[in-house]
Short mmCIF file of C-alpha atoms in Angstrom, two decimals:
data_model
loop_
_atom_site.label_atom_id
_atom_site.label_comp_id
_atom_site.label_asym_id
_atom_site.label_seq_id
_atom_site.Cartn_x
_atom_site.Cartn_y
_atom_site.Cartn_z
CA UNK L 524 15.31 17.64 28.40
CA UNK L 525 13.75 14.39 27.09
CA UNK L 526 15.10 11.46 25.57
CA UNK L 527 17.40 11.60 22.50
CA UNK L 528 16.29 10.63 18.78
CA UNK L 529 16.04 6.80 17.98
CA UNK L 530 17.25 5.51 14.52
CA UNK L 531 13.84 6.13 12.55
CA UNK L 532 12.24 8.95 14.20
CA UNK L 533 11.80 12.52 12.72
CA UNK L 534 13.80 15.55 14.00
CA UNK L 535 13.07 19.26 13.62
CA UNK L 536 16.35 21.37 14.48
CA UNK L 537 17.05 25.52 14.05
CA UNK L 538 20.37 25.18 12.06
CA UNK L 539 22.67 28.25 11.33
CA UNK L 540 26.04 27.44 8.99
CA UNK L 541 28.63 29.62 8.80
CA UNK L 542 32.34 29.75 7.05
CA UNK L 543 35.16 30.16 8.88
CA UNK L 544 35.62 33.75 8.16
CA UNK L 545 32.25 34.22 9.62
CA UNK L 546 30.48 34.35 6.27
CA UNK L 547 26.67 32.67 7.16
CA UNK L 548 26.24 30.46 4.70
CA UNK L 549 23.29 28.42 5.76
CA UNK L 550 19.81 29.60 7.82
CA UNK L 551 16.52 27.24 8.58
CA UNK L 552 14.25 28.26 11.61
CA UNK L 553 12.98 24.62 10.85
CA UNK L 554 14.79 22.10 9.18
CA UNK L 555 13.14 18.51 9.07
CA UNK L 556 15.10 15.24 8.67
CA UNK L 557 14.67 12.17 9.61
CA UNK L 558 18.63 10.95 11.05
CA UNK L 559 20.50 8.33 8.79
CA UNK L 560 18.23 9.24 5.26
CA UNK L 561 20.75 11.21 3.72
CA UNK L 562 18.63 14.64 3.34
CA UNK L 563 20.84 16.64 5.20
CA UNK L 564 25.15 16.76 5.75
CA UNK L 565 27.03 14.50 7.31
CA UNK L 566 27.59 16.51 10.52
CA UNK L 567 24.48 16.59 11.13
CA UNK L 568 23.20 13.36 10.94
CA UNK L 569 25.86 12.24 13.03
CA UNK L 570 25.67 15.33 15.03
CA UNK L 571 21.50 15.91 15.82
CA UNK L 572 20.91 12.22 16.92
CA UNK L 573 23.33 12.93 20.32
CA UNK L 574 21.50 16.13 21.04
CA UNK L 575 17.99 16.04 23.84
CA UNK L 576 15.40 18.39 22.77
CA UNK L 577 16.11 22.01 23.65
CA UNK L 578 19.76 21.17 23.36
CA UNK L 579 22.13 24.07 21.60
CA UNK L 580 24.97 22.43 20.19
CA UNK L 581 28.17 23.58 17.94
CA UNK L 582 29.62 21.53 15.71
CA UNK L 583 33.02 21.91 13.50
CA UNK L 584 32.73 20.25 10.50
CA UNK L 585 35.61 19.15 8.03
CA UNK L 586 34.47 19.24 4.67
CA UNK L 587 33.94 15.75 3.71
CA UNK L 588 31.12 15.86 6.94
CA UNK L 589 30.02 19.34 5.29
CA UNK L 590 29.44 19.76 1.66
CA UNK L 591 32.78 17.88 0.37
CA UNK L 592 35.12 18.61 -2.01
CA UNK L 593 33.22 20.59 -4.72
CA UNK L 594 31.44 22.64 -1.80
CA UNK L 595 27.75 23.52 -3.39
CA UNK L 596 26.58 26.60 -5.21
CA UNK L 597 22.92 26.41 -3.18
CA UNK L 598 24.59 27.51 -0.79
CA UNK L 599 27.31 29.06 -1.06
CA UNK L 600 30.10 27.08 -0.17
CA UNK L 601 33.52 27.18 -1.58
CA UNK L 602 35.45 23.56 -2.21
CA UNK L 603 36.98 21.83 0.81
CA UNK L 604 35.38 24.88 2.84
CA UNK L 605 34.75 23.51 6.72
CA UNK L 606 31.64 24.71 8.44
CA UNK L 607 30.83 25.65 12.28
CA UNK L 608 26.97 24.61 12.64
CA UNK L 609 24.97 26.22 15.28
CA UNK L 610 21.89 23.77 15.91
CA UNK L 611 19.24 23.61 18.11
CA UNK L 612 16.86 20.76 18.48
CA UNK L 613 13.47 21.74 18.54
CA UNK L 614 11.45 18.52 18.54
CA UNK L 615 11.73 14.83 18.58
CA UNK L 616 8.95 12.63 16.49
CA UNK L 617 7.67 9.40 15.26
CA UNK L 618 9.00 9.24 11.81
CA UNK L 619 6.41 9.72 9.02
CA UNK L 620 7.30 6.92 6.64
CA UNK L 621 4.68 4.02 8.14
CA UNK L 622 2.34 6.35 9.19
CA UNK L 623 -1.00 7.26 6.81
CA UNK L 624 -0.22 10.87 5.29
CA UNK L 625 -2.18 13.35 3.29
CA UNK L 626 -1.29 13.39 0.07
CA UNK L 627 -0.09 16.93 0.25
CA UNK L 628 2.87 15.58 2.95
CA UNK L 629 3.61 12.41 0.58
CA UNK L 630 4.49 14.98 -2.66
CA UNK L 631 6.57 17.08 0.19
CA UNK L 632 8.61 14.25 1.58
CA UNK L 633 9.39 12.56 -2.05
CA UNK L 634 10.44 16.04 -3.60
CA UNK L 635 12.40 16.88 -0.71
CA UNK L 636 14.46 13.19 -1.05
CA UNK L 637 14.62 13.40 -4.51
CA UNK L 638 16.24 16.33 -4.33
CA UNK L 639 18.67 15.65 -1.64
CA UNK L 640 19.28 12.40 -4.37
CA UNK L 641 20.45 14.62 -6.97
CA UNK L 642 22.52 16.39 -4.90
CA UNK L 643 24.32 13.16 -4.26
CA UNK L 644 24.29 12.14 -7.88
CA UNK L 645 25.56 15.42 -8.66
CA UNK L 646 29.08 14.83 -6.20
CA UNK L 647 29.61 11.07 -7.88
CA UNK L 648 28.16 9.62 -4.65
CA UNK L 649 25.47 7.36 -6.10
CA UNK L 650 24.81 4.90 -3.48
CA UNK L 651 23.65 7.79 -1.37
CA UNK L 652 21.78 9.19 -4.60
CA UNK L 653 20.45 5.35 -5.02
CA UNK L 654 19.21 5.59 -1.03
CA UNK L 655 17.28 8.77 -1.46
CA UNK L 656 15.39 8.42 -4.37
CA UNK L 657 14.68 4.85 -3.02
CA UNK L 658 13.08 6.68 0.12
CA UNK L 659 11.73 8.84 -1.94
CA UNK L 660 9.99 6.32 -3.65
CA UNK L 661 8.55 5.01 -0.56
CA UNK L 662 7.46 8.21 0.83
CA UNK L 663 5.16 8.46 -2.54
CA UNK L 664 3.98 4.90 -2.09
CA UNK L 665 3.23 5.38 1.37
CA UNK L 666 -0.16 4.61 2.82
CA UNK L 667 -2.66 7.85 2.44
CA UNK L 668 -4.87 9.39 4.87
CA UNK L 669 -7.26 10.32 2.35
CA UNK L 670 -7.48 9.79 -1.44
CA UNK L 671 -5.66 12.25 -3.87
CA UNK L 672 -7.33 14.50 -5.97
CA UNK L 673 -6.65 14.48 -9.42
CA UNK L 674 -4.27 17.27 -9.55
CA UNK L 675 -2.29 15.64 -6.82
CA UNK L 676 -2.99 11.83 -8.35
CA UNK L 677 -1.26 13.31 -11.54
CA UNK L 678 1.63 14.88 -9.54
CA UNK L 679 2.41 11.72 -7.39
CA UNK L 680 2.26 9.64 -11.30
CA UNK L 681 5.48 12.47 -12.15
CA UNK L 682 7.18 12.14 -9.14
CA UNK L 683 7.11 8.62 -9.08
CA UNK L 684 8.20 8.32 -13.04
CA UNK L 685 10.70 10.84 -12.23
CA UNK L 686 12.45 9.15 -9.20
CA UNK L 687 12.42 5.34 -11.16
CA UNK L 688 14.37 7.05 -13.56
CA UNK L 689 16.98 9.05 -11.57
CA UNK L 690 17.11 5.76 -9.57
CA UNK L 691 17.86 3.95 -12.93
CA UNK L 692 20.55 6.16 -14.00
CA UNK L 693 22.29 5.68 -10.63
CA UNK L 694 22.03 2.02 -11.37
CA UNK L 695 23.78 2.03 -14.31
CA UNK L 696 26.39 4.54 -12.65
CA UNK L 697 26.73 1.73 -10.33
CA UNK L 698 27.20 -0.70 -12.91
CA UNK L 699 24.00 -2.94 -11.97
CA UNK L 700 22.27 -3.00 -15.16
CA UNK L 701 19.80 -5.54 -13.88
CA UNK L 702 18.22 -3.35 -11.50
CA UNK L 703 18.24 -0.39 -14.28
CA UNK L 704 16.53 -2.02 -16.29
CA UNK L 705 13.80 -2.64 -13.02
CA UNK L 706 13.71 0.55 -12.96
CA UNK L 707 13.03 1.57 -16.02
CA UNK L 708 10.23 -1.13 -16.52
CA UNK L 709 8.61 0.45 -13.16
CA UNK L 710 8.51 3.73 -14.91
CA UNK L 711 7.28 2.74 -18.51
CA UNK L 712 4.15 0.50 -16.68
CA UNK L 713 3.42 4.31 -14.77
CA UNK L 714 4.15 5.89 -18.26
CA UNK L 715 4.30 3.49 -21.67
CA UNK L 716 5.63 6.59 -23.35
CA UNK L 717 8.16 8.37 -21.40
CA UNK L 718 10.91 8.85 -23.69
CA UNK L 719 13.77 9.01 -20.97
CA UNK L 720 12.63 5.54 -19.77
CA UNK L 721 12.66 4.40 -23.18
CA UNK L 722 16.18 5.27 -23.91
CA UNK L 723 17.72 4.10 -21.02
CA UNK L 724 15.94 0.64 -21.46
CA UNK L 725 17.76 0.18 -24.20
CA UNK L 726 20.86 1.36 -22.88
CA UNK L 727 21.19 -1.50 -20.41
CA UNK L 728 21.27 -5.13 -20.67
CA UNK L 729 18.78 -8.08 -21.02
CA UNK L 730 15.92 -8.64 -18.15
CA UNK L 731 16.32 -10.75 -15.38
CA UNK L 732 14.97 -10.74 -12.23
CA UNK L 733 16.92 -7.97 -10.15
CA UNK L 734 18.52 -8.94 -6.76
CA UNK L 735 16.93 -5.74 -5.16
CA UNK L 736 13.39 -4.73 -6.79
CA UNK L 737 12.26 -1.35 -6.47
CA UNK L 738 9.33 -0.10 -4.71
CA UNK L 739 6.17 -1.31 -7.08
CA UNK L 740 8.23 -2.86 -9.41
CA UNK L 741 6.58 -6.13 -11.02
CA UNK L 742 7.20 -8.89 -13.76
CA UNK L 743 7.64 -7.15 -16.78
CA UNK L 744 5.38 -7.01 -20.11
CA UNK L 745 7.91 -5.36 -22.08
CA UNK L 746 10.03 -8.23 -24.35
CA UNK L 747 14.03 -7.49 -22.95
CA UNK L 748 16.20 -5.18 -24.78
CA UNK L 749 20.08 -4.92 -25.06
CA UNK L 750 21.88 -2.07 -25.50
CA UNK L 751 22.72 -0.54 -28.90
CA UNK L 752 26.31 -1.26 -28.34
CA UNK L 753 25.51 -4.87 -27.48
CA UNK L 754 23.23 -5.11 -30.33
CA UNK L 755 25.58 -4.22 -32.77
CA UNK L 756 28.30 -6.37 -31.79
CA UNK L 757 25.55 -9.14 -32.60
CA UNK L 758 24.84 -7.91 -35.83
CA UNK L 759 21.73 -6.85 -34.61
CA UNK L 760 21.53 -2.82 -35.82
CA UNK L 761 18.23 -3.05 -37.02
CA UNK L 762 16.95 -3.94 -33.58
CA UNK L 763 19.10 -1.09 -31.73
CA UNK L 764 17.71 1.71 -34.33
CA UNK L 765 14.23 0.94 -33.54
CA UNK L 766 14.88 0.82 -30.27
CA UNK L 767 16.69 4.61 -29.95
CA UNK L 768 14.19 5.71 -33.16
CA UNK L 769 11.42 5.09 -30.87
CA UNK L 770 12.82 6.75 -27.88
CA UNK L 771 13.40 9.96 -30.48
CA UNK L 772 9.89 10.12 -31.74
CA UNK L 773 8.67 11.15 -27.95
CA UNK L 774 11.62 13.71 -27.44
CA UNK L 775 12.61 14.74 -30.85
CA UNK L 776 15.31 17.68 -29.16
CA UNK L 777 17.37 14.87 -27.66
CA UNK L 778 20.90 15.31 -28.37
CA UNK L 779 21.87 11.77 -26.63
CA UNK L 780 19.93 9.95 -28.76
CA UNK L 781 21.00 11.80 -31.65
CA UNK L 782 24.05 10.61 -30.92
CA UNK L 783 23.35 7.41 -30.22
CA UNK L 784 21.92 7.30 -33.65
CA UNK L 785 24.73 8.77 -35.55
CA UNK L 786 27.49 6.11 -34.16
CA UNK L 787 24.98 3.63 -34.89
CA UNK L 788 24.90 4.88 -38.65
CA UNK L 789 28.59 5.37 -38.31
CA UNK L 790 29.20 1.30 -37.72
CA UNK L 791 26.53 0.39 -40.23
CA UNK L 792 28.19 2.86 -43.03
CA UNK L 793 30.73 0.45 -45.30
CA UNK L 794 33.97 1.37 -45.44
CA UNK L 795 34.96 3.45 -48.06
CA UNK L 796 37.49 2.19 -50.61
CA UNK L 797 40.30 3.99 -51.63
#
């Protein structure tokens, strides 16, 4: 009984997943979403929002509504492998995004879509990687109920650094190297000397003003850089090697720009004369 879920409000569901040899693949007592954010397979977000509370519903899923072609490894779900879902909806809520949280909730909500986002970027699907981190984002920028202490200040500083960046290489996946470059600048005002940050900013193209700015992204201090590729087509190698020799000095280990280094020495070396 009750009404069904409206687009925006948060669901709790009991969710069982099982193979079609029987095989139970999937068990939550209590599984939290919020309908049409992308945290959860397709067959259920299409599935929970026509569902009243204390509803038990079965659904079949084909595998592109399930975990698609690859399956997953957490859980364990073989490729192209279709799913029967046993669900039960538990409760219907306001959803938590405009509301003021603690900052305890805040760190839950942007781990949990910055996960799901990585499970996206991991299939190839980065517009649905793009949406999570970008609600992800906002769940961490979200209005508090009461200040953060400083262990939880510090963790909401990594989250945040860590989501501008996932959301930056999904940009470029994307192609948009305007709004990579946003993102990057977002997460080198948060941190001046994050290394990944660093690296991709010079990975992407000059600043301009993206179409789509991030959450808390602002005019940047930083002067614009171009990539190293673009740089050396301009003659300009001495201006990509500071820019990736930088970028090593905070992660020394880095094998990308190692290598970014070494075909940069590679087009600078003359040829050699027979």
């Amino acid at each position: 009984g009750g009404p069904r879920p409206l687009p925006g409000q948060e669901v709790s569901v009991k969710v069982l997943g099982a193979l079609e040899d029987g095989g139970l693949v999937e068990r939550d007592p209590r599984l939290i979403f919020v309908p049409g954010h992308g945290d959860v397979v397709q067959a259920l977000e299409l599935g929970v929002p026509t569902m009243q509370p204390g509803e038990v519903s079965f659904f079949l899923a084909a595998f592109p509504y399930a975990y698609g072609r690859p399956g997953s490894r957490e859980p364990d779900v073989p490729p192209e492998a279709p799913l029967l879902f046993e669900v039960t909806l538990l409760e219907v809520r306001d959803g938590p995004d405009p509301q003021p949280l603690p900052p305890a909730v805040r760190l839950r909500l942007g781990s949990q879509r910055r996960e799901r986002g990585n499970f996206h970027f991991a299939r190839g699907d980065f517009a649905a990687a793009l949406r999570s981190y970008r609600l992800s984002l906002r769940a961490l920028d979200g209005p508090a109920a009461a200040p953060p202490g400083p262990e939880e200040e510090e963790e909401l500083r990594e989250q945040r650094v860590k989501c501008l960046n996932n959301c930056a290489a999904a940009e470029l996946k994307l192609g948009r190297a305007e709004e990579a470059l946003a993102a990057c600048e977002a997460a080198l005002r948060i941190c001046p000397d994050n290394g990944r940050a660093l690296l991709r900013r010079g990975q992407v193209g000059p600043a301009s003003p993206p179409t789509a700015p991030l959450p808390s992204a602002r005019p940047s201090s930083h002067p614009p850089l171009l990539s190293p590729q673009l740089l050396a087509e301009q003659g300009r190698d001495a201006e990509a090697a500071l820019v990736l020799k930088r970028a090593l000095e905070l992660d020394p280990a880095s094998k990308v720009i190692h290598t970014e280094l070494s075909r940069l020495a590679k087009r600078q070396s003359p040829p050699s004369s027979s």
